[in-house]
Amino acid sequence: MKERLEAAFPSLLEELTQLVAIPSVSSDPAHAADVERSAEHIRERFAALGLEAKVLRETAADGTEGKPALVAHTPHIEGAPTVLLYAHHDVQPVGELSRWSMDPYKAEVRGDRIYGRGSSDDGAGITVHLGSLSILGEDLPVNVVVFIEGEEEIGSPSFTAFLDAHKDELAADVIVVTDSSNWKVGEPAVTSTLRGNAIVTVDVTVADHAVHSGAFGGPLLDSVAISSMLIASLFDEKGDVAVPGLGGSDHADVDWPEEELRAAAGMVEGLQLAGSGDIAARMWTKPSISVIGFDARPVSNASNTIAPHTRFRLSMRTVPGVDPTEAQAKLVDYLLSHAPFGARIEVTTEDAGAGYQADMDSPVTKALHESLTEAWGVPSVNIGVGGSIPFISDFQRIFPNAQVVVTGVEDPLTNAHSEDESQSISDLKAAILAEALLLTRVASL
């Protein structure tokens, strides 16, 4: 199998280069045609491997048309288990082009890394699926369903409708989600936990119209200052989330060195870390709250005026195993009961997605660990991921008997969603081998 991988890998790396060249930004209507082109391109690649491949879409709950998704099936093997391989073909916008060191849609290899938008998230995941099926060929011992969606980066709005409409052809005994991360470059991992996410929008009002800051400043605090106080109240003196009843653990299975965290996050010198407990636990098994949007008057348009109204949006990462809707309700209650100086606080709940806890004792999880260890040549570890993959709960709801495992090819240097996104080439090769080994092992479980 390793010899087949060595022979096939140059063409697989070229395939990833072609994926990078398609700006399949699902959040931008200007790239709608590119998202379509991406789906068709991937359909052709899986069809070339002998799979029955088609592009499908469904309508989301709000009535909007979903983005194109690929569904492909290998020739049926009677009596063999079925494995669903998941990835997504849409990508994030590139942001500030000036912050990239190269054209984000022209893949560039530097040493052991390939750079470009989608080179890792999730073009690498697609390449892993193509690669594992390529090197197994006619020796594939299981039935495989490939499901590659086109709207993961915008929250998969039609995902539930898609699963409901196509549950028969997506039904599987094992679901492999390849959209996560490894522990380090050269050190593979099984994702044991994912935090959930709950979002709220907060409106803060202090007056019915703007007034002069010289005439009324003092007794009347502006809505920006009030908002800042309210946000600050969400954290205790250590920087832990102060909202009660959200759960969490201070301990993690692995140690995340502080210097590595600082380098990966690009923290400014002298900034202290917030929170208590193991560093990894603060990001994996404890709640966090981030301000992801804030409406205020720009400095360039500043005037001596007290702002009467301010709006901001919070993203709360919830503890694995905690109901995100219940956690969201506790956040709402906290905000309403901590209004500084009696300001009018209105909270609108937005999305709430569940976290994930792997069944670490399942035969599939153990087989995944064995496959990763064999492919990389070093022991795989269990890691949590601070981010969310909310649609996993949809998989578990619609396919309650399926065993779901989460893995990936990203690493702390990937810069997913940021400039100069990149993928370790050696890890990509190992991930392809690991998935092929896993498919082989699943056949005998």
mmCIF file of N, CA and C in Angstrom, residues 83-208:
data_model
loop_
_atom_site.group_PDB
_atom_site.id
_atom_site.type_symbol
_atom_site.label_atom_id
_atom_site.label_comp_id
_atom_site.label_asym_id
_atom_site.label_seq_id
_atom_site.Cartn_x
_atom_site.Cartn_y
_atom_site.Cartn_z
ATOM 1 N N VAL A 83 -18.945 2.823 4.877
ATOM 2 C CA VAL A 83 -18.235 3.936 5.517
ATOM 3 C C VAL A 83 -18.536 5.215 4.746
ATOM 4 N N LEU A 84 -18.991 6.241 5.445
ATOM 5 C CA LEU A 84 -19.202 7.559 4.834
ATOM 6 C C LEU A 84 -17.973 8.419 5.111
ATOM 7 N N LEU A 85 -17.410 8.979 4.055
ATOM 8 C CA LEU A 85 -16.260 9.874 4.155
ATOM 9 C C LEU A 85 -16.741 11.303 3.902
ATOM 10 N N TYR A 86 -16.562 12.183 4.901
ATOM 11 C CA TYR A 86 -17.048 13.565 4.801
ATOM 12 C C TYR A 86 -15.885 14.532 4.615
ATOM 13 N N ALA A 87 -16.142 15.571 3.824
ATOM 14 C CA ALA A 87 -15.271 16.744 3.730
ATOM 15 C C ALA A 87 -16.121 17.877 3.160
ATOM 16 N N HIS A 88 -15.537 19.050 2.956
ATOM 17 C CA HIS A 88 -16.273 20.157 2.314
ATOM 18 C C HIS A 88 -15.375 20.836 1.289
ATOM 19 N N HIS A 89 -15.999 21.335 0.224
ATOM 20 C CA HIS A 89 -15.224 21.928 -0.876
ATOM 21 C C HIS A 89 -15.309 23.445 -0.912
ATOM 22 N N ASP A 90 -16.080 24.067 -0.021
ATOM 23 C CA ASP A 90 -16.090 25.526 0.016
ATOM 24 C C ASP A 90 -14.971 26.030 0.919
ATOM 25 N N VAL A 91 -14.584 27.287 0.706
ATOM 26 C CA VAL A 91 -13.471 27.872 1.453
ATOM 27 C C VAL A 91 -13.864 29.232 2.020
ATOM 28 N N GLN A 92 -13.016 29.719 2.919
ATOM 29 C CA GLN A 92 -13.187 31.049 3.498
ATOM 30 C C GLN A 92 -12.716 32.128 2.516
ATOM 31 N N PRO A 93 -13.228 33.353 2.640
ATOM 32 C CA PRO A 93 -12.668 34.460 1.854
ATOM 33 C C PRO A 93 -11.194 34.649 2.203
ATOM 34 N N VAL A 94 -10.448 35.293 1.324
ATOM 35 C CA VAL A 94 -9.013 35.466 1.573
ATOM 36 C C VAL A 94 -8.715 36.625 2.505
ATOM 37 N N GLY A 95 -9.680 37.534 2.718
ATOM 38 C CA GLY A 95 -9.420 38.677 3.586
ATOM 39 C C GLY A 95 -8.521 39.688 2.898
ATOM 40 N N GLU A 96 -7.590 40.266 3.667
ATOM 41 C CA GLU A 96 -6.679 41.279 3.130
ATOM 42 C C GLU A 96 -5.604 40.626 2.261
ATOM 43 N N LEU A 97 -5.675 40.865 0.963
ATOM 44 C CA LEU A 97 -4.694 40.273 0.055
ATOM 45 C C LEU A 97 -3.271 40.702 0.395
ATOM 46 N N SER A 98 -3.129 41.922 0.916
ATOM 47 C CA SER A 98 -1.793 42.433 1.225
ATOM 48 C C SER A 98 -1.113 41.649 2.335
ATOM 49 N N ARG A 99 -1.888 40.884 3.091
ATOM 50 C CA ARG A 99 -1.317 40.102 4.189
ATOM 51 C C ARG A 99 -0.864 38.710 3.730
ATOM 52 N N TRP A 100 -1.161 38.366 2.495
ATOM 53 C CA TRP A 100 -0.688 37.097 1.932
ATOM 54 C C TRP A 100 0.692 37.318 1.309
ATOM 55 N N SER A 101 1.536 36.321 1.405
ATOM 56 C CA SER A 101 2.860 36.420 0.790
ATOM 57 C C SER A 101 2.860 35.887 -0.633
ATOM 58 N N MET A 102 1.689 35.437 -1.101
ATOM 59 C CA MET A 102 1.567 34.873 -2.446
ATOM 60 C C MET A 102 0.119 34.972 -2.881
ATOM 61 N N ASP A 103 -0.143 34.615 -4.145
ATOM 62 C CA ASP A 103 -1.506 34.570 -4.648
ATOM 63 C C ASP A 103 -2.238 33.434 -3.940
ATOM 64 N N PRO A 104 -3.314 33.741 -3.173
ATOM 65 C CA PRO A 104 -3.976 32.688 -2.395
ATOM 66 C C PRO A 104 -4.591 31.583 -3.234
ATOM 67 N N TYR A 105 -4.823 31.837 -4.521
ATOM 68 C CA TYR A 105 -5.429 30.822 -5.377
ATOM 69 C C TYR A 105 -4.423 30.202 -6.356
ATOM 70 N N LYS A 106 -3.149 30.384 -6.076
ATOM 71 C CA LYS A 106 -2.091 29.752 -6.860
ATOM 72 C C LYS A 106 -1.191 29.020 -5.875
ATOM 73 N N ALA A 107 -1.408 27.717 -5.740
ATOM 74 C CA ALA A 107 -0.696 26.932 -4.733
ATOM 75 C C ALA A 107 0.811 27.051 -4.900
ATOM 76 N N GLU A 108 1.497 27.111 -3.768
ATOM 77 C CA GLU A 108 2.950 27.261 -3.788
ATOM 78 C C GLU A 108 3.553 26.317 -2.757
ATOM 79 N N VAL A 109 4.523 25.520 -3.180
ATOM 80 C CA VAL A 109 5.201 24.582 -2.276
ATOM 81 C C VAL A 109 6.471 25.224 -1.754
ATOM 82 N N ARG A 110 6.592 25.208 -0.422
ATOM 83 C CA ARG A 110 7.807 25.688 0.238
ATOM 84 C C ARG A 110 8.233 24.623 1.238
ATOM 85 N N GLY A 111 9.296 23.933 0.906
ATOM 86 C CA GLY A 111 9.743 22.863 1.790
ATOM 87 C C GLY A 111 8.681 21.787 1.912
ATOM 88 N N ASP A 112 8.279 21.504 3.139
ATOM 89 C CA ASP A 112 7.294 20.445 3.382
ATOM 90 C C ASP A 112 5.872 20.980 3.434
ATOM 91 N N ARG A 113 5.642 22.229 3.025
ATOM 92 C CA ARG A 113 4.290 22.773 3.116
ATOM 93 C C ARG A 113 3.830 23.296 1.767
ATOM 94 N N ILE A 114 2.516 23.137 1.516
ATOM 95 C CA ILE A 114 1.887 23.694 0.334
ATOM 96 C C ILE A 114 0.940 24.787 0.800
ATOM 97 N N TYR A 115 1.067 25.981 0.210
ATOM 98 C CA TYR A 115 0.331 27.167 0.635
ATOM 99 C C TYR A 115 -0.786 27.492 -0.354
ATOM 100 N N GLY A 116 -1.857 28.084 0.161
ATOM 101 C CA GLY A 116 -2.963 28.534 -0.669
ATOM 102 C C GLY A 116 -4.274 28.397 0.077
ATOM 103 N N ARG A 117 -5.278 29.178 -0.325
ATOM 104 C CA ARG A 117 -6.579 29.085 0.331
ATOM 105 C C ARG A 117 -7.201 27.723 0.038
ATOM 106 N N GLY A 118 -7.590 27.031 1.104
ATOM 107 C CA GLY A 118 -8.162 25.705 0.967
ATOM 108 C C GLY A 118 -7.136 24.598 0.855
ATOM 109 N N SER A 119 -5.851 24.940 0.950
ATOM 110 C CA SER A 119 -4.815 23.905 0.859
ATOM 111 C C SER A 119 -4.955 22.892 1.985
ATOM 112 N N SER A 120 -5.482 23.352 3.112
ATOM 113 C CA SER A 120 -5.713 22.433 4.228
ATOM 114 C C SER A 120 -7.201 22.291 4.505
ATOM 115 N N ASP A 121 -7.887 23.404 4.664
ATOM 116 C CA ASP A 121 -9.298 23.444 5.060
ATOM 117 C C ASP A 121 -10.183 23.759 3.855
ATOM 118 N N ASP A 122 -10.732 22.802 3.128
ATOM 119 C CA ASP A 122 -10.628 21.398 3.448
ATOM 120 C C ASP A 122 -10.211 20.640 2.199
ATOM 121 N N GLY A 123 -9.408 21.340 1.351
ATOM 122 C CA GLY A 123 -8.913 20.666 0.168
ATOM 123 C C GLY A 123 -8.085 19.443 0.515
ATOM 124 N N ALA A 124 -7.371 19.531 1.636
ATOM 125 C CA ALA A 124 -6.584 18.380 2.070
ATOM 126 C C ALA A 124 -7.487 17.216 2.445
ATOM 127 N N GLY A 125 -8.629 17.510 3.068
ATOM 128 C CA GLY A 125 -9.569 16.441 3.410
ATOM 129 C C GLY A 125 -10.097 15.736 2.173
ATOM 130 N N ILE A 126 -10.416 16.510 1.141
ATOM 131 C CA ILE A 126 -10.880 15.919 -0.124
ATOM 132 C C ILE A 126 -9.784 15.050 -0.731
ATOM 133 N N THR A 127 -8.549 15.568 -0.688
ATOM 134 C CA THR A 127 -7.423 14.828 -1.257
ATOM 135 C C THR A 127 -7.175 13.521 -0.507
ATOM 136 N N VAL A 128 -7.385 13.535 0.802
ATOM 137 C CA VAL A 128 -7.245 12.305 1.592
ATOM 138 C C VAL A 128 -8.234 11.248 1.090
ATOM 139 N N HIS A 129 -9.478 11.653 0.864
ATOM 140 C CA HIS A 129 -10.485 10.696 0.387
ATOM 141 C C HIS A 129 -10.146 10.188 -1.012
ATOM 142 N N LEU A 130 -9.762 11.097 -1.902
ATOM 143 C CA LEU A 130 -9.357 10.679 -3.240
ATOM 144 C C LEU A 130 -8.168 9.728 -3.168
ATOM 145 N N GLY A 131 -7.220 10.076 -2.321
ATOM 146 C CA GLY A 131 -6.006 9.281 -2.230
ATOM 147 C C GLY A 131 -6.229 7.893 -1.663
ATOM 148 N N SER A 132 -7.010 7.793 -0.592
ATOM 149 C CA SER A 132 -7.229 6.481 0.023
ATOM 150 C C SER A 132 -7.947 5.543 -0.935
ATOM 151 N N LEU A 133 -8.935 6.069 -1.655
ATOM 152 C CA LEU A 133 -9.657 5.230 -2.621
ATOM 153 C C LEU A 133 -8.775 4.886 -3.819
ATOM 154 N N SER A 134 -7.890 5.797 -4.194
ATOM 155 C CA SER A 134 -6.996 5.549 -5.331
ATOM 156 C C SER A 134 -6.031 4.413 -5.030
ATOM 157 N N ILE A 135 -5.420 4.436 -3.848
ATOM 158 C CA ILE A 135 -4.386 3.428 -3.577
ATOM 159 C C ILE A 135 -4.990 2.070 -3.209
ATOM 160 N N LEU A 136 -6.234 2.071 -2.722
ATOM 161 C CA LEU A 136 -6.887 0.786 -2.456
ATOM 162 C C LEU A 136 -7.419 0.158 -3.739
ATOM 163 N N GLY A 137 -7.968 0.990 -4.614
ATOM 164 C CA GLY A 137 -8.454 0.486 -5.889
ATOM 165 C C GLY A 137 -9.434 -0.662 -5.732
ATOM 166 N N GLU A 138 -9.217 -1.718 -6.472
ATOM 167 C CA GLU A 138 -10.110 -2.874 -6.424
ATOM 168 C C GLU A 138 -9.966 -3.678 -5.132
ATOM 169 N N ASP A 139 -8.964 -3.340 -4.304
ATOM 170 C CA ASP A 139 -8.787 -4.031 -3.027
ATOM 171 C C ASP A 139 -9.624 -3.405 -1.911
ATOM 172 N N LEU A 140 -10.400 -2.382 -2.231
ATOM 173 C CA LEU A 140 -11.258 -1.759 -1.228
ATOM 174 C C LEU A 140 -12.225 -2.806 -0.663
ATOM 175 N N PRO A 141 -12.197 -3.060 0.664
ATOM 176 C CA PRO A 141 -13.006 -4.148 1.217
ATOM 177 C C PRO A 141 -14.349 -3.721 1.791
ATOM 178 N N VAL A 142 -14.677 -2.438 1.710
ATOM 179 C CA VAL A 142 -15.926 -1.936 2.283
ATOM 180 C C VAL A 142 -16.675 -1.117 1.242
ATOM 181 N N ASN A 143 -17.938 -0.849 1.515
ATOM 182 C CA ASN A 143 -18.700 0.102 0.703
ATOM 183 C C ASN A 143 -18.388 1.509 1.194
ATOM 184 N N VAL A 144 -18.218 2.422 0.278
ATOM 185 C CA VAL A 144 -17.884 3.802 0.653
ATOM 186 C C VAL A 144 -18.888 4.765 0.031
ATOM 187 N N VAL A 145 -19.360 5.695 0.860
ATOM 188 C CA VAL A 145 -20.144 6.840 0.407
ATOM 189 C C VAL A 145 -19.297 8.082 0.649
ATOM 190 N N VAL A 146 -19.062 8.855 -0.367
ATOM 191 C CA VAL A 146 -18.329 10.114 -0.229
ATOM 192 C C VAL A 146 -19.340 11.253 -0.217
ATOM 193 N N PHE A 147 -19.275 12.084 0.808
ATOM 194 C CA PHE A 147 -20.187 13.224 0.935
ATOM 195 C C PHE A 147 -19.341 14.469 1.151
ATOM 196 N N ILE A 148 -19.321 15.343 0.157
ATOM 197 C CA ILE A 148 -18.521 16.567 0.226
ATOM 198 C C ILE A 148 -19.452 17.746 0.013
ATOM 199 N N GLU A 149 -19.728 18.464 1.078
ATOM 200 C CA GLU A 149 -20.692 19.571 1.008
ATOM 201 C C GLU A 149 -20.020 20.862 0.553
ATOM 202 N N GLY A 150 -20.847 21.867 0.231
ATOM 203 C CA GLY A 150 -20.316 23.113 -0.286
ATOM 204 C C GLY A 150 -20.696 24.341 0.516
ATOM 205 N N GLU A 151 -21.036 24.161 1.788
ATOM 206 C CA GLU A 151 -21.459 25.325 2.578
ATOM 207 C C GLU A 151 -21.040 25.229 4.041
ATOM 208 N N GLU A 152 -20.008 24.446 4.323
ATOM 209 C CA GLU A 152 -19.557 24.299 5.713
ATOM 210 C C GLU A 152 -19.090 25.623 6.289
ATOM 211 N N GLU A 153 -18.444 26.444 5.458
ATOM 212 C CA GLU A 153 -17.888 27.697 5.953
ATOM 213 C C GLU A 153 -18.953 28.758 6.240
ATOM 214 N N ILE A 154 -20.204 28.487 5.900
ATOM 215 C CA ILE A 154 -21.292 29.413 6.245
ATOM 216 C C ILE A 154 -22.291 28.741 7.186
ATOM 217 N N GLY A 155 -21.836 27.683 7.869
ATOM 218 C CA GLY A 155 -22.676 27.060 8.878
ATOM 219 C C GLY A 155 -23.569 25.934 8.390
ATOM 220 N N SER A 156 -23.369 25.463 7.169
ATOM 221 C CA SER A 156 -24.134 24.331 6.619
ATOM 222 C C SER A 156 -25.646 24.507 6.782
ATOM 223 N N PRO A 157 -26.213 25.608 6.263
ATOM 224 C CA PRO A 157 -27.635 25.882 6.509
ATOM 225 C C PRO A 157 -28.605 24.845 5.951
ATOM 226 N N SER A 158 -28.234 24.165 4.860
ATOM 227 C CA SER A 158 -29.153 23.169 4.299
ATOM 228 C C SER A 158 -28.753 21.741 4.670
ATOM 229 N N PHE A 159 -27.815 21.604 5.603
ATOM 230 C CA PHE A 159 -27.267 20.283 5.938
ATOM 231 C C PHE A 159 -28.346 19.338 6.459
ATOM 232 N N THR A 160 -29.147 19.818 7.409
ATOM 233 C CA THR A 160 -30.181 18.964 7.991
ATOM 234 C C THR A 160 -31.183 18.530 6.927
ATOM 235 N N ALA A 161 -31.606 19.471 6.093
ATOM 236 C CA ALA A 161 -32.549 19.132 5.013
ATOM 237 C C ALA A 161 -31.927 18.139 4.039
ATOM 238 N N PHE A 162 -30.622 18.287 3.790
ATOM 239 C CA PHE A 162 -29.934 17.389 2.865
ATOM 240 C C PHE A 162 -29.898 15.968 3.427
ATOM 241 N N LEU A 163 -29.543 15.847 4.708
ATOM 242 C CA LEU A 163 -29.502 14.516 5.315
ATOM 243 C C LEU A 163 -30.879 13.876 5.336
ATOM 244 N N ASP A 164 -31.891 14.665 5.668
ATOM 245 C CA ASP A 164 -33.257 14.127 5.692
ATOM 246 C C ASP A 164 -33.687 13.629 4.315
ATOM 247 N N ALA A 165 -33.336 14.389 3.278
ATOM 248 C CA ALA A 165 -33.775 14.036 1.917
ATOM 249 C C ALA A 165 -32.994 12.858 1.333
ATOM 250 N N HIS A 166 -31.753 12.684 1.781
ATOM 251 C CA HIS A 166 -30.896 11.666 1.161
ATOM 252 C C HIS A 166 -30.366 10.661 2.186
ATOM 253 N N LYS A 167 -31.121 10.463 3.260
ATOM 254 C CA LYS A 167 -30.620 9.603 4.332
ATOM 255 C C LYS A 167 -30.427 8.161 3.882
ATOM 256 N N ASP A 168 -31.207 7.709 2.939
ATOM 257 C CA ASP A 168 -31.051 6.328 2.482
ATOM 258 C C ASP A 168 -29.731 6.127 1.744
ATOM 259 N N GLU A 169 -29.384 7.064 0.874
ATOM 260 C CA GLU A 169 -28.144 6.885 0.120
ATOM 261 C C GLU A 169 -26.909 7.339 0.896
ATOM 262 N N LEU A 170 -27.099 8.018 2.040
ATOM 263 C CA LEU A 170 -25.976 8.409 2.884
ATOM 264 C C LEU A 170 -25.805 7.484 4.089
ATOM 265 N N ALA A 171 -26.737 6.555 4.274
ATOM 266 C CA ALA A 171 -26.694 5.674 5.446
ATOM 267 C C ALA A 171 -25.373 4.910 5.501
ATOM 268 N N ALA A 172 -24.792 4.838 6.702
ATOM 269 C CA ALA A 172 -23.494 4.191 6.861
ATOM 270 C C ALA A 172 -23.364 3.603 8.259
ATOM 271 N N ASP A 173 -22.464 2.648 8.377
ATOM 272 C CA ASP A 173 -22.141 2.061 9.678
ATOM 273 C C ASP A 173 -21.084 2.891 10.401
ATOM 274 N N VAL A 174 -20.217 3.530 9.623
ATOM 275 C CA VAL A 174 -19.135 4.351 10.163
ATOM 276 C C VAL A 174 -19.101 5.662 9.395
ATOM 277 N N ILE A 175 -18.937 6.766 10.120
ATOM 278 C CA ILE A 175 -18.825 8.091 9.494
ATOM 279 C C ILE A 175 -17.476 8.683 9.882
ATOM 280 N N VAL A 176 -16.664 9.012 8.882
ATOM 281 C CA VAL A 176 -15.340 9.590 9.106
ATOM 282 C C VAL A 176 -15.379 11.053 8.675
ATOM 283 N N VAL A 177 -15.245 11.955 9.631
ATOM 284 C CA VAL A 177 -15.246 13.394 9.357
ATOM 285 C C VAL A 177 -13.787 13.859 9.302
ATOM 286 N N THR A 178 -13.349 14.268 8.130
ATOM 287 C CA THR A 178 -11.960 14.693 7.948
ATOM 288 C C THR A 178 -11.923 16.212 7.832
ATOM 289 N N ASP A 179 -12.093 16.877 8.959
ATOM 290 C CA ASP A 179 -12.135 18.342 8.965
ATOM 291 C C ASP A 179 -11.626 18.871 10.296
ATOM 292 N N SER A 180 -10.657 18.169 10.881
ATOM 293 C CA SER A 180 -10.150 18.568 12.177
ATOM 294 C C SER A 180 -8.637 18.744 12.098
ATOM 295 N N SER A 181 -7.950 18.496 13.192
ATOM 296 C CA SER A 181 -6.532 18.836 13.261
ATOM 297 C C SER A 181 -5.725 17.733 13.924
ATOM 298 N N ASN A 182 -4.439 17.734 13.651
ATOM 299 C CA ASN A 182 -3.505 16.891 14.377
ATOM 300 C C ASN A 182 -2.901 17.672 15.534
ATOM 301 N N TRP A 183 -2.254 16.941 16.410
ATOM 302 C CA TRP A 183 -1.686 17.587 17.597
ATOM 303 C C TRP A 183 -0.542 18.517 17.204
ATOM 304 N N LYS A 184 0.396 17.994 16.435
ATOM 305 C CA LYS A 184 1.515 18.776 15.942
ATOM 306 C C LYS A 184 1.880 18.240 14.561
ATOM 307 N N VAL A 185 2.746 18.945 13.854
ATOM 308 C CA VAL A 185 3.273 18.406 12.605
ATOM 309 C C VAL A 185 4.022 17.117 12.935
ATOM 310 N N GLY A 186 3.652 16.046 12.252
ATOM 311 C CA GLY A 186 4.319 14.776 12.492
ATOM 312 C C GLY A 186 3.761 13.978 13.648
ATOM 313 N N GLU A 187 2.697 14.476 14.306
ATOM 314 C CA GLU A 187 2.096 13.773 15.440
ATOM 315 C C GLU A 187 0.580 13.725 15.235
ATOM 316 N N PRO A 188 0.048 12.556 14.840
ATOM 317 C CA PRO A 188 -1.381 12.461 14.510
ATOM 318 C C PRO A 188 -2.264 12.424 15.746
ATOM 319 N N ALA A 189 -3.550 12.707 15.526
ATOM 320 C CA ALA A 189 -4.479 12.756 16.653
ATOM 321 C C ALA A 189 -5.876 12.335 16.233
ATOM 322 N N VAL A 190 -6.583 11.780 17.193
ATOM 323 C CA VAL A 190 -8.025 11.559 17.092
ATOM 324 C C VAL A 190 -8.702 12.668 17.876
ATOM 325 N N THR A 191 -9.680 13.315 17.273
ATOM 326 C CA THR A 191 -10.413 14.366 17.969
ATOM 327 C C THR A 191 -11.414 13.721 18.919
ATOM 328 N N SER A 192 -11.166 13.884 20.221
ATOM 329 C CA SER A 192 -12.018 13.258 21.235
ATOM 330 C C SER A 192 -13.170 14.155 21.651
ATOM 331 N N THR A 193 -12.969 15.471 21.561
ATOM 332 C CA THR A 193 -14.038 16.401 21.931
ATOM 333 C C THR A 193 -14.010 17.628 21.028
ATOM 334 N N LEU A 194 -15.177 18.191 20.817
ATOM 335 C CA LEU A 194 -15.332 19.482 20.146
ATOM 336 C C LEU A 194 -16.259 20.333 21.010
ATOM 337 N N ARG A 195 -15.936 21.594 21.165
ATOM 338 C CA ARG A 195 -16.863 22.466 21.878
ATOM 339 C C ARG A 195 -18.038 22.830 20.980
ATOM 340 N N GLY A 196 -19.169 23.111 21.620
ATOM 341 C CA GLY A 196 -20.312 23.624 20.889
ATOM 342 C C GLY A 196 -20.196 25.130 20.729
ATOM 343 N N ASN A 197 -21.214 25.743 20.136
ATOM 344 C CA ASN A 197 -21.182 27.188 19.924
ATOM 345 C C ASN A 197 -22.581 27.753 20.081
ATOM 346 N N ALA A 198 -22.689 28.851 20.800
ATOM 347 C CA ALA A 198 -23.963 29.545 20.979
ATOM 348 C C ALA A 198 -23.720 31.038 20.754
ATOM 349 N N ILE A 199 -24.508 31.648 19.889
ATOM 350 C CA ILE A 199 -24.297 33.036 19.502
ATOM 351 C C ILE A 199 -25.486 33.885 19.925
ATOM 352 N N VAL A 200 -25.196 35.075 20.441
ATOM 353 C CA VAL A 200 -26.240 36.039 20.790
ATOM 354 C C VAL A 200 -25.848 37.415 20.279
ATOM 355 N N THR A 201 -26.855 38.222 19.955
ATOM 356 C CA THR A 201 -26.652 39.625 19.593
ATOM 357 C C THR A 201 -27.251 40.487 20.696
ATOM 358 N N VAL A 202 -26.489 41.468 21.145
ATOM 359 C CA VAL A 202 -26.887 42.289 22.290
ATOM 360 C C VAL A 202 -27.045 43.741 21.853
ATOM 361 N N ASP A 203 -28.192 44.331 22.187
ATOM 362 C CA ASP A 203 -28.445 45.752 21.940
ATOM 363 C C ASP A 203 -28.442 46.482 23.267
ATOM 364 N N VAL A 204 -27.630 47.535 23.359
ATOM 365 C CA VAL A 204 -27.512 48.346 24.576
ATOM 366 C C VAL A 204 -27.978 49.762 24.254
ATOM 367 N N THR A 205 -28.968 50.243 24.999
ATOM 368 C CA THR A 205 -29.526 51.573 24.754
ATOM 369 C C THR A 205 -29.496 52.395 26.042
ATOM 370 N N VAL A 206 -29.044 53.661 25.934
ATOM 371 C CA VAL A 206 -28.989 54.544 27.111
ATOM 372 C C VAL A 206 -29.826 55.813 26.924
ATOM 373 N N ALA A 207 -30.221 56.118 25.697
ATOM 374 C CA ALA A 207 -31.025 57.318 25.439
ATOM 375 C C ALA A 207 -31.765 57.136 24.119
ATOM 376 N N ASP A 208 -32.794 57.994 23.895
ATOM 377 C CA ASP A 208 -33.557 57.844 22.659
ATOM 378 C C ASP A 208 -32.976 58.643 21.507
#
